[in-house]
Structures are given as structure tokens and as C-alpha cells.
Coordinates of C-alpha atoms and ligand atoms in Angstrom, one line a residue:
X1 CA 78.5 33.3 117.4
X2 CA 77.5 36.6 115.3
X3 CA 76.1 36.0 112.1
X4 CA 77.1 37.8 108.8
X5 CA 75.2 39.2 106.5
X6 CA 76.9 38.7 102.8
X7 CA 74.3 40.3 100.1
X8 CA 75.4 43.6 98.3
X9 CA 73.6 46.8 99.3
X10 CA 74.3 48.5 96.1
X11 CA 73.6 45.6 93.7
X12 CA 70.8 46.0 91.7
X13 CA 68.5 43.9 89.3
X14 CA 69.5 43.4 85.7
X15 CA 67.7 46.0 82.7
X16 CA 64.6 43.2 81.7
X17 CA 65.7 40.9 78.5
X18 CA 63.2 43.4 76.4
X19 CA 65.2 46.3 77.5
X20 CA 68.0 44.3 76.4
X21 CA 66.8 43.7 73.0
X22 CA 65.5 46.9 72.3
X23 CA 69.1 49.1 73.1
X24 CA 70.9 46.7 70.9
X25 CA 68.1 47.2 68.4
X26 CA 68.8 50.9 68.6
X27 CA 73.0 50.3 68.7
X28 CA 72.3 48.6 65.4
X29 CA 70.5 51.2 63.7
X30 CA 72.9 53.6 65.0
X31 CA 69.8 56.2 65.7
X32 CA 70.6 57.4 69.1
X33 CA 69.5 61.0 68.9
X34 CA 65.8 61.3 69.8
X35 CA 65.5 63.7 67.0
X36 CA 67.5 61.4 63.9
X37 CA 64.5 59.2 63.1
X38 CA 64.2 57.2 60.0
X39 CA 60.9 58.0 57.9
X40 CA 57.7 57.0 59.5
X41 CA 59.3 56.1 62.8
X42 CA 58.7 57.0 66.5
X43 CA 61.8 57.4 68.6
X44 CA 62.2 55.6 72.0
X45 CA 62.4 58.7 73.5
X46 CA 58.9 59.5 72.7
X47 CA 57.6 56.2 72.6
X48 CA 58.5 56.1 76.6
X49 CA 57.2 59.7 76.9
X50 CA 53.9 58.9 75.8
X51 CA 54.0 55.7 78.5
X52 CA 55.3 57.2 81.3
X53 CA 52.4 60.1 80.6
X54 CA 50.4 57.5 80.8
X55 CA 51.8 55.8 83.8
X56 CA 51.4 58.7 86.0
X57 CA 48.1 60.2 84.4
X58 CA 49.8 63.3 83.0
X59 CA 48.9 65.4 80.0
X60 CA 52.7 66.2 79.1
X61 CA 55.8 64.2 80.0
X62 CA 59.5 65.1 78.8
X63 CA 62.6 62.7 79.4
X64 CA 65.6 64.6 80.3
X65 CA 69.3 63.7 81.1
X66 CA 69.5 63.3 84.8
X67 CA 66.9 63.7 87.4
X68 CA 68.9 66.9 88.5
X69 CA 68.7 67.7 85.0
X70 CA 64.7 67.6 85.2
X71 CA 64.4 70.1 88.6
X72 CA 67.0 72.2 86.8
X73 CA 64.9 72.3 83.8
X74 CA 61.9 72.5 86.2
X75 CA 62.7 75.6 87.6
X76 CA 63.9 77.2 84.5
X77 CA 60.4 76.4 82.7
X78 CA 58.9 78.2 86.1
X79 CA 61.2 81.2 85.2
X80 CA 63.2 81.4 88.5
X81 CA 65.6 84.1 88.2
X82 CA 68.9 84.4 89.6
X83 CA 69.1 85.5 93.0
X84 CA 65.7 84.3 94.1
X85 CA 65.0 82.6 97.1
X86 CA 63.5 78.8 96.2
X87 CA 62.3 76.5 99.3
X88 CA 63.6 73.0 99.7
X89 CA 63.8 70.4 102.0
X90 CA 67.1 70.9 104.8
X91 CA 66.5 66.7 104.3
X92 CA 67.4 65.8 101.0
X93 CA 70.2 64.9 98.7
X94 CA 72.9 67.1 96.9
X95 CA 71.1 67.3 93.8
X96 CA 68.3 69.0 94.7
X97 CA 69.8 72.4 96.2
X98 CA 72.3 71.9 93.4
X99 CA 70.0 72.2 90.9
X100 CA 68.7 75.5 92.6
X101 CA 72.6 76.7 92.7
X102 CA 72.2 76.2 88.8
X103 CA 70.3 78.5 88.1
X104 CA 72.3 81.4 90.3
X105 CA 69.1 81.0 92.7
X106 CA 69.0 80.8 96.9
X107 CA 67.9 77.3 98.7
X108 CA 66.3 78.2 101.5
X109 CA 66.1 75.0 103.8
X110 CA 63.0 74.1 105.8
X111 CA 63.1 71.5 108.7
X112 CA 62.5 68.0 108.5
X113 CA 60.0 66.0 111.2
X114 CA 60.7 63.2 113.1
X115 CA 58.6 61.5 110.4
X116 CA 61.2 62.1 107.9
X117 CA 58.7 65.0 105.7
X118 CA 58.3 68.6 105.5
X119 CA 57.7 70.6 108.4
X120 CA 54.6 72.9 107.4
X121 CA 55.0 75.0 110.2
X122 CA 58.4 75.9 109.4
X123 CA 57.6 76.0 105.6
X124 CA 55.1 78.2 106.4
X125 CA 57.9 80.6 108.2
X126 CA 60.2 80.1 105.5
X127 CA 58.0 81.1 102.9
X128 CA 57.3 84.4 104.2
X129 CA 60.6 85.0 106.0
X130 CA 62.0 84.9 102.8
X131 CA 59.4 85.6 100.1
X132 CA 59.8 82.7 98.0
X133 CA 57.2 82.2 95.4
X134 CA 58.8 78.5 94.8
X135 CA 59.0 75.1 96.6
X136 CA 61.3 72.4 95.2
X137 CA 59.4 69.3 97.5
X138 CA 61.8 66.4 98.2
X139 CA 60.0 63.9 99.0
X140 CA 63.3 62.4 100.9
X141 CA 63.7 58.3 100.9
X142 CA 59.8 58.1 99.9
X143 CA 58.0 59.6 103.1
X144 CA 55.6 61.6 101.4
X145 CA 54.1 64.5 103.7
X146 CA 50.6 65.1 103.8
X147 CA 50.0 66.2 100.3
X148 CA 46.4 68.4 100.4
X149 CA 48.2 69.9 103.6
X150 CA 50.8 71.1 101.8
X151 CA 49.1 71.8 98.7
X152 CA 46.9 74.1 100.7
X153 CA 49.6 75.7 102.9
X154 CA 51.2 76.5 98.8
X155 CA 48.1 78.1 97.7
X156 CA 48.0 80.5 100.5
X157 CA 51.1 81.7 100.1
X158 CA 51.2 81.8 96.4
X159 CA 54.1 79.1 96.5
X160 CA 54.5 76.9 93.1
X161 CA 55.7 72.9 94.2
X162 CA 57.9 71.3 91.7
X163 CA 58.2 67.9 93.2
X164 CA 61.3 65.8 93.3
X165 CA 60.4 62.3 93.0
X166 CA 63.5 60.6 92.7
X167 CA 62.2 58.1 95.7
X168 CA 58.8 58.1 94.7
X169 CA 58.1 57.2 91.3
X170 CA 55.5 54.8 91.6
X171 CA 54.0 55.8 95.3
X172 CA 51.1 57.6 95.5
X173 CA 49.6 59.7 97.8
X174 CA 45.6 59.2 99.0
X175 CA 45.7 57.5 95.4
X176 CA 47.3 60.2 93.3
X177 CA 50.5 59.2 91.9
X178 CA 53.6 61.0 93.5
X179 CA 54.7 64.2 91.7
X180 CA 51.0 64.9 90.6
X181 CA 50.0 67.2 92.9
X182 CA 52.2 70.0 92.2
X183 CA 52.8 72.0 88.8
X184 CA 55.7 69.5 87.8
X185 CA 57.0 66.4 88.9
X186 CA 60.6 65.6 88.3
X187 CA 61.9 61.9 88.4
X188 CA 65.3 60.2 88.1
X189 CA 66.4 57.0 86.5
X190 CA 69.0 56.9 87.4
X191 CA 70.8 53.2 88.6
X192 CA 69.7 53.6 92.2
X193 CA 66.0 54.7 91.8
X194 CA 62.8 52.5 90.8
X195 CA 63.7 52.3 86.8
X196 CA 67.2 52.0 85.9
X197 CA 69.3 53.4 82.7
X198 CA 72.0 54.3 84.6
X199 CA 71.0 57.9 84.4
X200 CA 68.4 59.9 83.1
X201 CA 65.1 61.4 84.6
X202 CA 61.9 62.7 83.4
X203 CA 59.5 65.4 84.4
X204 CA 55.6 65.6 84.1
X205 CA 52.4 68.7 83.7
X206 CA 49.4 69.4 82.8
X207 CA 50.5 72.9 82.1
X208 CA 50.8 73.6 78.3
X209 CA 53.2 76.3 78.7
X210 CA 55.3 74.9 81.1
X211 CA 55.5 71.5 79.0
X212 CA 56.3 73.7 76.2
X213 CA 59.0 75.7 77.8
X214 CA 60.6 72.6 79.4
X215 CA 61.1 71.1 75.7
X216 CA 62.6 74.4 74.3
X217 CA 64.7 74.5 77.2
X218 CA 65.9 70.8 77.0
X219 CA 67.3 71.6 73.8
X220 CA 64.9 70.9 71.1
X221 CA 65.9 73.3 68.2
X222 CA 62.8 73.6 66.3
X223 CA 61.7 70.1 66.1
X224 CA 59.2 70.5 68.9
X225 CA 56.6 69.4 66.7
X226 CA 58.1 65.4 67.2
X227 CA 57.1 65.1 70.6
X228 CA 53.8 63.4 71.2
X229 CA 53.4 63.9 75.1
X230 CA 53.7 68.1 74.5
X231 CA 51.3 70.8 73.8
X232 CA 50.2 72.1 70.3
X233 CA 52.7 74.1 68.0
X234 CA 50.5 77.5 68.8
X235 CA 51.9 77.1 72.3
X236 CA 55.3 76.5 71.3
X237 CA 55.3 79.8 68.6
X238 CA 54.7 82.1 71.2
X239 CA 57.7 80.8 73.0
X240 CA 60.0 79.4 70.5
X241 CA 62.6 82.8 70.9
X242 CA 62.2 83.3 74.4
X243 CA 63.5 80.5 75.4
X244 CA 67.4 79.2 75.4
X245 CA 68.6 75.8 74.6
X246 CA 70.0 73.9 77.8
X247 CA 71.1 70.4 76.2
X248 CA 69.6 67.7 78.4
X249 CA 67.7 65.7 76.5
X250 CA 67.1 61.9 77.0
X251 CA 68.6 59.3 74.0
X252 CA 66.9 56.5 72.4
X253 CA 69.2 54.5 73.7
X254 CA 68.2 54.9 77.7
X255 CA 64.6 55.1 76.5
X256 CA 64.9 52.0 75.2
X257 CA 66.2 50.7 78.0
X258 CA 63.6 52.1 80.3
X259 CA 60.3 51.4 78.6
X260 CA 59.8 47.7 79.5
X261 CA 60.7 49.0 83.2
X262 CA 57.6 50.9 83.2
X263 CA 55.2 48.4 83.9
X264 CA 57.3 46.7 86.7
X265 CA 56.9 49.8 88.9
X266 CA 53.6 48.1 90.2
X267 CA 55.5 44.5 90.7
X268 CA 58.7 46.1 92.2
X269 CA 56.7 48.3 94.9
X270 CA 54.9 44.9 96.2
X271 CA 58.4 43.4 96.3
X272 CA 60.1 46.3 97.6
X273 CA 57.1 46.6 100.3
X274 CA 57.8 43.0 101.4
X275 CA 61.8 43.5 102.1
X276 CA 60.4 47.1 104.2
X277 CA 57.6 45.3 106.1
X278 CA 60.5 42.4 106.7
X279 CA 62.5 45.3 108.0
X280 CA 59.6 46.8 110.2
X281 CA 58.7 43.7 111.9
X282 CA 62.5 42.7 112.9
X283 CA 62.8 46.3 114.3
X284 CA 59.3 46.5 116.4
X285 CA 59.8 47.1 119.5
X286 CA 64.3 47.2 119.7
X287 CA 64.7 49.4 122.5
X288 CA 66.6 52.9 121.8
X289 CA 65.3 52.6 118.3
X290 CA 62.0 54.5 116.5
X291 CA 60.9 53.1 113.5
X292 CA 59.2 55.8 110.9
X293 CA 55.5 55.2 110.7
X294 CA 54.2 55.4 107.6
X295 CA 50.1 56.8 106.7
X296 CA 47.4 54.6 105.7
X297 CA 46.9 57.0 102.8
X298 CA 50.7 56.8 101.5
X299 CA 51.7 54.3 98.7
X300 CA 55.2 53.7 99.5
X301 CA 58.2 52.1 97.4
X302 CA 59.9 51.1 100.1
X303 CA 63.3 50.9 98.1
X304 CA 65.2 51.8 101.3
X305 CA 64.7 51.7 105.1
X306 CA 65.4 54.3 107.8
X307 CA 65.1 54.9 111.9
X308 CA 65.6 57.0 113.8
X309 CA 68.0 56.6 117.1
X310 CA 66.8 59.5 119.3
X311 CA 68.5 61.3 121.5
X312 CA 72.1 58.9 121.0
X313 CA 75.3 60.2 121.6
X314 CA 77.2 60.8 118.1
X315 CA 80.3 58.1 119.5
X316 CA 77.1 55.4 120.0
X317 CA 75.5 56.0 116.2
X318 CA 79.3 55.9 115.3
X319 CA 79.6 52.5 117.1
X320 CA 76.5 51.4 115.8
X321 CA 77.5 51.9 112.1
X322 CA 80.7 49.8 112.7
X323 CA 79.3 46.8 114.5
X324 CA 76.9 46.6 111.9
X325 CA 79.5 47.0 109.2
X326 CA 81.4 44.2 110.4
X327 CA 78.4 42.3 110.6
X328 CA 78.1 43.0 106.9
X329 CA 75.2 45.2 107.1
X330 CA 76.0 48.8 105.5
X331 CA 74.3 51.8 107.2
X332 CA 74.4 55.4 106.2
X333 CA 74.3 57.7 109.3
X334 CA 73.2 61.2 107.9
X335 CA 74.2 62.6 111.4
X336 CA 78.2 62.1 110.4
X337 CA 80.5 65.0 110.7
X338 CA 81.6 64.7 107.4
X339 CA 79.9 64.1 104.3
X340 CA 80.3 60.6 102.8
X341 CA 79.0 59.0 99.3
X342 CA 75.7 59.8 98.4
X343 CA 75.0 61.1 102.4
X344 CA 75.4 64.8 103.2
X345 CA 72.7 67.4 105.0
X346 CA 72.3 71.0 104.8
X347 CA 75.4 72.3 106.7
X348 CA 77.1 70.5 104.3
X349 CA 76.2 72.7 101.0
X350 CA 78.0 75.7 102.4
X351 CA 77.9 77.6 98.8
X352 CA 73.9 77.8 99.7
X353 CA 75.2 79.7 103.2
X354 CA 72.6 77.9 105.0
X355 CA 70.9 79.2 108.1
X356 CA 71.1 76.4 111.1
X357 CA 68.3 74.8 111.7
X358 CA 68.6 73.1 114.9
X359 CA 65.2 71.0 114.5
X360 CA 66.8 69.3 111.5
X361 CA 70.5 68.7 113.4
X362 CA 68.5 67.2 116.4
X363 CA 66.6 64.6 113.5
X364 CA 69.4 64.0 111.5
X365 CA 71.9 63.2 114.1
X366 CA 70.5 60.1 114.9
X367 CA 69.3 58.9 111.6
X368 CA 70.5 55.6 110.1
X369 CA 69.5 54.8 106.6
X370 CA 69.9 51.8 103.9
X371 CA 69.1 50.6 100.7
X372 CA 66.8 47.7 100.4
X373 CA 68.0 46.5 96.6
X374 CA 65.4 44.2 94.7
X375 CA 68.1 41.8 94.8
X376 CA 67.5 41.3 98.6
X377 CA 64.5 38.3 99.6
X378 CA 62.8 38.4 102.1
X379 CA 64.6 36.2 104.1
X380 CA 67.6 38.8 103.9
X381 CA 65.8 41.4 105.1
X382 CA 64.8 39.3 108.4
X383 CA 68.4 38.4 108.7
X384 CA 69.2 42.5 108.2
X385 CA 66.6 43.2 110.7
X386 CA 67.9 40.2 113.2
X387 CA 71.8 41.8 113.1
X388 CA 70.4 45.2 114.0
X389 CA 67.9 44.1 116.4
X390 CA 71.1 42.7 118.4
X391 CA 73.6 45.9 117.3
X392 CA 71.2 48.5 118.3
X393 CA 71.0 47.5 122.5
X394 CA 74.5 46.7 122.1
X395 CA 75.9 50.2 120.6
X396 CA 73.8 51.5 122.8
X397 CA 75.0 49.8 126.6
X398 CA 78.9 50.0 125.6
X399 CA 80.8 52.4 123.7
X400 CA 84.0 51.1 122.1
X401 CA 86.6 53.4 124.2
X402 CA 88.2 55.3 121.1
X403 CA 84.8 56.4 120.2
X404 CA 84.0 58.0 123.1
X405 CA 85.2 61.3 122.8
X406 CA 83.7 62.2 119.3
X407 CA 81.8 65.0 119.2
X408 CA 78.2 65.8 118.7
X409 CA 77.8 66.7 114.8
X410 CA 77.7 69.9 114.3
Ligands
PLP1 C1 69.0 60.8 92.9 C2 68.2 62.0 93.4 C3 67.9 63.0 92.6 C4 68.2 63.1 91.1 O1 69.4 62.6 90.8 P1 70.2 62.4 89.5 O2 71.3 61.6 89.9 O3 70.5 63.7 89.0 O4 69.3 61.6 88.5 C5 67.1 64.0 93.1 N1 66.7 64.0 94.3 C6 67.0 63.0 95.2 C7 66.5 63.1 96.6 C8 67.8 62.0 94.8 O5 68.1 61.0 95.6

């Protein structure tokens, strides 16, 4: 008899009791703007600046709206004009050419590898194909690409990386936290990433004038001088009318929220790790199916779990996805012809016109992809990984015969 699988793939851990406490201390008082502050008081909002600084070893830290707010804001602060070309990853997520689009400016999509990160070679293409003088690094689902590489590769070309760590806050690269390699690192905390308050997002430097032109931009009128985690006031006078005012600030209210979830990060990626490793070792050896391998040198989350299914036949993935789906086991194929939910690719963000990139269709058509939520234990994950382990051969010997005729995604 099949076995069913009955956990939620979208249910996440509650906010932590302190978090608790401390919004409704903040509802009470009624102070929800980061900049209305009774006298003598530090708002939440800087209060989890100054931690999150701290957290990931930066100088300057700024909490923002939305972690598409923060590569917006990003970019602005790195003066990208409209009409110029900005590199990104063809593998990512909607917000992150989106947030290019804001500003009137031109993704230009570089190929993914089979190990889910940035192809350097084709970055390297891109970058002088096009002239861009900016890469906006997703670093996709947590695989994090080999950082000096591609630090390197930027400084060659003259190429800035603003990093979008949406699935990496709390990795770390060779031992340098994710989104400190670049000139800013963007973060989301929003309810499916590592820290939750419902949405949200941050970005990090330890470039003064960038720090400072983030704040102006974020919408700080002239109380600049409240922020702790920001540069001097001489920085910001030099700046001050230069720079507009895009609301998208952060509240006391998600601050408050997220400040005890800092110090779980550490906690979360050991639990999250055990759920992936559960994954890993249920999948070893499945024929049909490649696992991802991940680098010594890379501190993964491990808050979701992909593979790849090389070389299958769109109607197979597509018969895959439903066995597993009535097995209670929810998969996101990024190789779909459609987009669906949070899961569309390149081709699909037809307002950036995007060039194909047949590397990238080959990859994506036969990856799979799930969330792993902290809710999960370990013995879920085996039970995930034992559903799959019998799916996979089976999608793969017998196609269901009104799947057959699908065609390859395009
Ligand atoms: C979630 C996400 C973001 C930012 O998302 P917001 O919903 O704007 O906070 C950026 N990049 C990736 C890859 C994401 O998944």
C-alpha cells in the first residue's frame, strides 16, 4: 500500500513568545513609526539594525519594507539609471528582475549550472556583451557559487554585486556570512525565509555613502541622525538634497517581531541542515535522479531541497509532480510551461524581453524543488525522501497516457 505523507509544506514555526511580547508592547504604546519615539527611547527598528549589523559583521545595516524593497533601494543607492543593463541570475525569483524593472533598468539574465549557481563563464560574456557595470547575485534556494571566483571575475570587469540573500541569511561562504562579500547585501523577512514578520527585509555595507544614500532613499526625511547602524551626519550633508524619498522603511512593529529571531538563525540552520541531510540520504543513489552537491566551504540553510531529473521528458516531470502530489508530497517543477505560485524562470518575465538561454531551459526543465519548513522532523523528511525514492523510478518507467503528449517547455 502507498504511504501518505500529511505535514504542511507551507506551515511555518510560530514568531518566538519574546517576539510576541515585544509587538504587543509596541501595539500598546501605539509607537509604530520608527521615527515617533518617546524621549530617551531607541526604536525597534534600530534596536534590530544595530543586531542584525552585528549578526552579519557589517558597519551599516538598514531595515526596509520588503526584501524587493531592499535590492530596489540597493540599486538606487548604487545610482543605476534607467535604461541600464544590470546582470542577474536567468535562476531566480520574480522579485529580483522586478526590482531592476523598478527602476526603468534592463535584466540581463546569465545561465545557471547544473549546480544550481552562476555560470562565470557566461557572466563573464554577459558582462561585456552588454556593458553592465552591475550584478544583482541571487544566490537561488541557498547554493552559493564560489564567492572569491566571482568576486574576482567582478573586479575585472568593473562589475559592482549587490547580493540577494533572501535564501541565505545565515549561510556563509568559506566562513564569511552570505551577502558580505559584495558592496551590499539585501535580505528578506519575509514569512517564507529564515526570520519571519511576514514581510520586510534589510540590507547591509560597509560603504558610508551607500549606507547613507540607502537611508535618504528609504524615506528618512531629515531624521537621519536616529539611526545607529549609519554613517556620520557629514556624510549624509553632502547627500541630503540629492537624494529622493522612496517610502520603504521598516516599522517597530515587524522589528519587534524579528529581533528575538536573530539569534535563532544559528539553531534553525542545524535544524534545517538535519531535515536536508534527511532528504540527501533518502535520495542517494534513486536512479534518474541527481542530487545537488553542495561545497565543503559553503554554510548552507538548507530551508528547501532541490534535484535535478536530467534529461526527462516534460510529460515524466509532469507525472512525477502528480504521483507525488497525491502522495501528499508538494513539488514545484520550475521546468512547467506556465508559471505557477511563487515558481516562474526567465521566459516568463517577458517585460525584461529576455534573450534564450538554452543552458538554463536544459537545467530548469528538469528541476524539482520544495520547501523543507522548521515544522517538518526529521523523521518527515525520511518519510519525504522514502515517497520520492519510490515516485522517481516509477514516473520515470510509465507515463500516465494523457501526459504523454505534453510538450517540452519552452
Ligand atoms: C523572497 C525573495 C526575495 C525578496 O522577496 P520579498 O518578498 O520582496 O521580501 C528576493 N529574492 C528571492 C530569490 C526571493 O525568493
Amino acid at each position: 500500500m502507498k504511504t501518505r505523507f500529511h505535514g504542511s509544506f507551507t506551515q511555518r514555526e510560530p514568531i518566538p513568545e519574546a517576539g510576541i511580547e515585544a509587538a504587543l508592547a509596541v501595539l500598546r504604546h501605539g509607537r509604530l513609526h520608527r521615527y515617533n519615539v518617546a524621549p530617551g527611547e531607541v526604536a525597534e527598528t534600530v534596536l534590530l539594525e544595530e543586531e542584525f549589523a552585528a549578526y552579519v559583521g557589517a558597519k551599516y545595516c538598514l531595515g526596509l519594507a520588503s526584501g524587493g524593497a531592499a535590492m530596489a533601494c540597493a540599486l538606487r543607492a548604487c545610482q543605476v539609471q534607467a535604461g541600464d543593463p544590470v546582470l542577474s541570475n536567468a535562476f531566480t525569483l520574480a522579485p529580483v528582475p522586478g526590482a531592476i524593472a523598478s527602476l526603468g533598468a534592463r535584466p540581463v539574465f546569465v545561465d545557471v549550472t547544473e549546480d544550481l549557481t552562476i555560470d562565470l563563464d557566461h557572466l563573464g560574456q554577459q558582462a561585456r556583451a552588454s556593458g553592465a557595470k552591475i550584478l544583482l547575485l541571487s544566490h537561488m534556494r541557498g547554493h552559493i557559487c564560489d564567492m572569491e571566483a566571482l568576486m574576482a571575475l567582478g573586479d575585472g570587469l568593473g562589475v559592482r554585486v549587490i547580493e540577494d540573500c533572501a535564501h541565505t541569511m545565515g549561510a556563509a561562504w568559506k566562513g564569511v556570512p552570505s551577502g558580505r562579500h559584495g558592496a551590499i547585501g539585501c535580505y528578506s523577512t519575509q514569512t517564507y525565509k529564515h526570520m519571519n514578520s511576514g514581510e520586510g527585509g534589510f540590507l547591509v555595507t560597509d560603504d558610508a555613502e551607500l549606507a547613507a544614500r540607502a537611508i535618504l532613499l528609504s524615506g528618512s526625511y531629515m531624521l537621519y541622525s536616529r539611526h545607529s547602524a549609519a554613517p556620520g551626519p557629514e556624510v549624509f550633508e553632502a547627500l541630503k538634497l540629492d537624494v529622493p524619498n522612496v517610502s520603504s522603511r521598516m516599522d517597530n512593529l515587524r522589528a519587534a517581531i524579528l529581533r528575538p529571531q536573530i539569534g535563532l538563525l544559528d539553531d534553525r540552520r542545524a535544524r534545517w541542515r538535519v531535515l536536508y541531510q534527511a532528504m540527501e540520504a533518502g535520495l542517494q543513489g534513486v536512479p534518474g535522479l541527481r542530487l545537488i552537491p553542495r561545497p565543503q566551504v559553503e554554510d548552507y540553510m538548507g530551508s528547501s531541497f532541490q534535484f535535478l531529473l536530467p534529461g526527462w521528458q516534460a510529460g515524466r516531470v509532469a507525472a512525477l509532480v502528480a504521483g507525488a502530489a497525491a502522495r501528499g508530497v508538494e513539488l514545484k517543477w520550475f521546468g512547467a510551461a506556465d508559471p505557477q505560485g511563487f515558481t516562474s524562470r526567465y521566459a516568463h518575465w517577458r517585460y525584461a524581453a529576455p534573450e534564450p538561454l538554452p543552458q538554463t531551459d536544459r537545467i530548469l526543465a528538469g528541476l524539482i524543488d520544495m520547501r523543507l519548513p522548521l515544522t517538518f522532523t526529521p523523521a518527515d523528511a525520511t518519510e519525504i525522501a522514502a515517497i520520492l525514492a519510490e515516485e522517481v523510478p516509477r514516473a520515470a518507467a510509465d507515463i500516465p497516457a494523457d501526459l504523454v503528449p505534453v510538450a517540452a517547455a519552452d
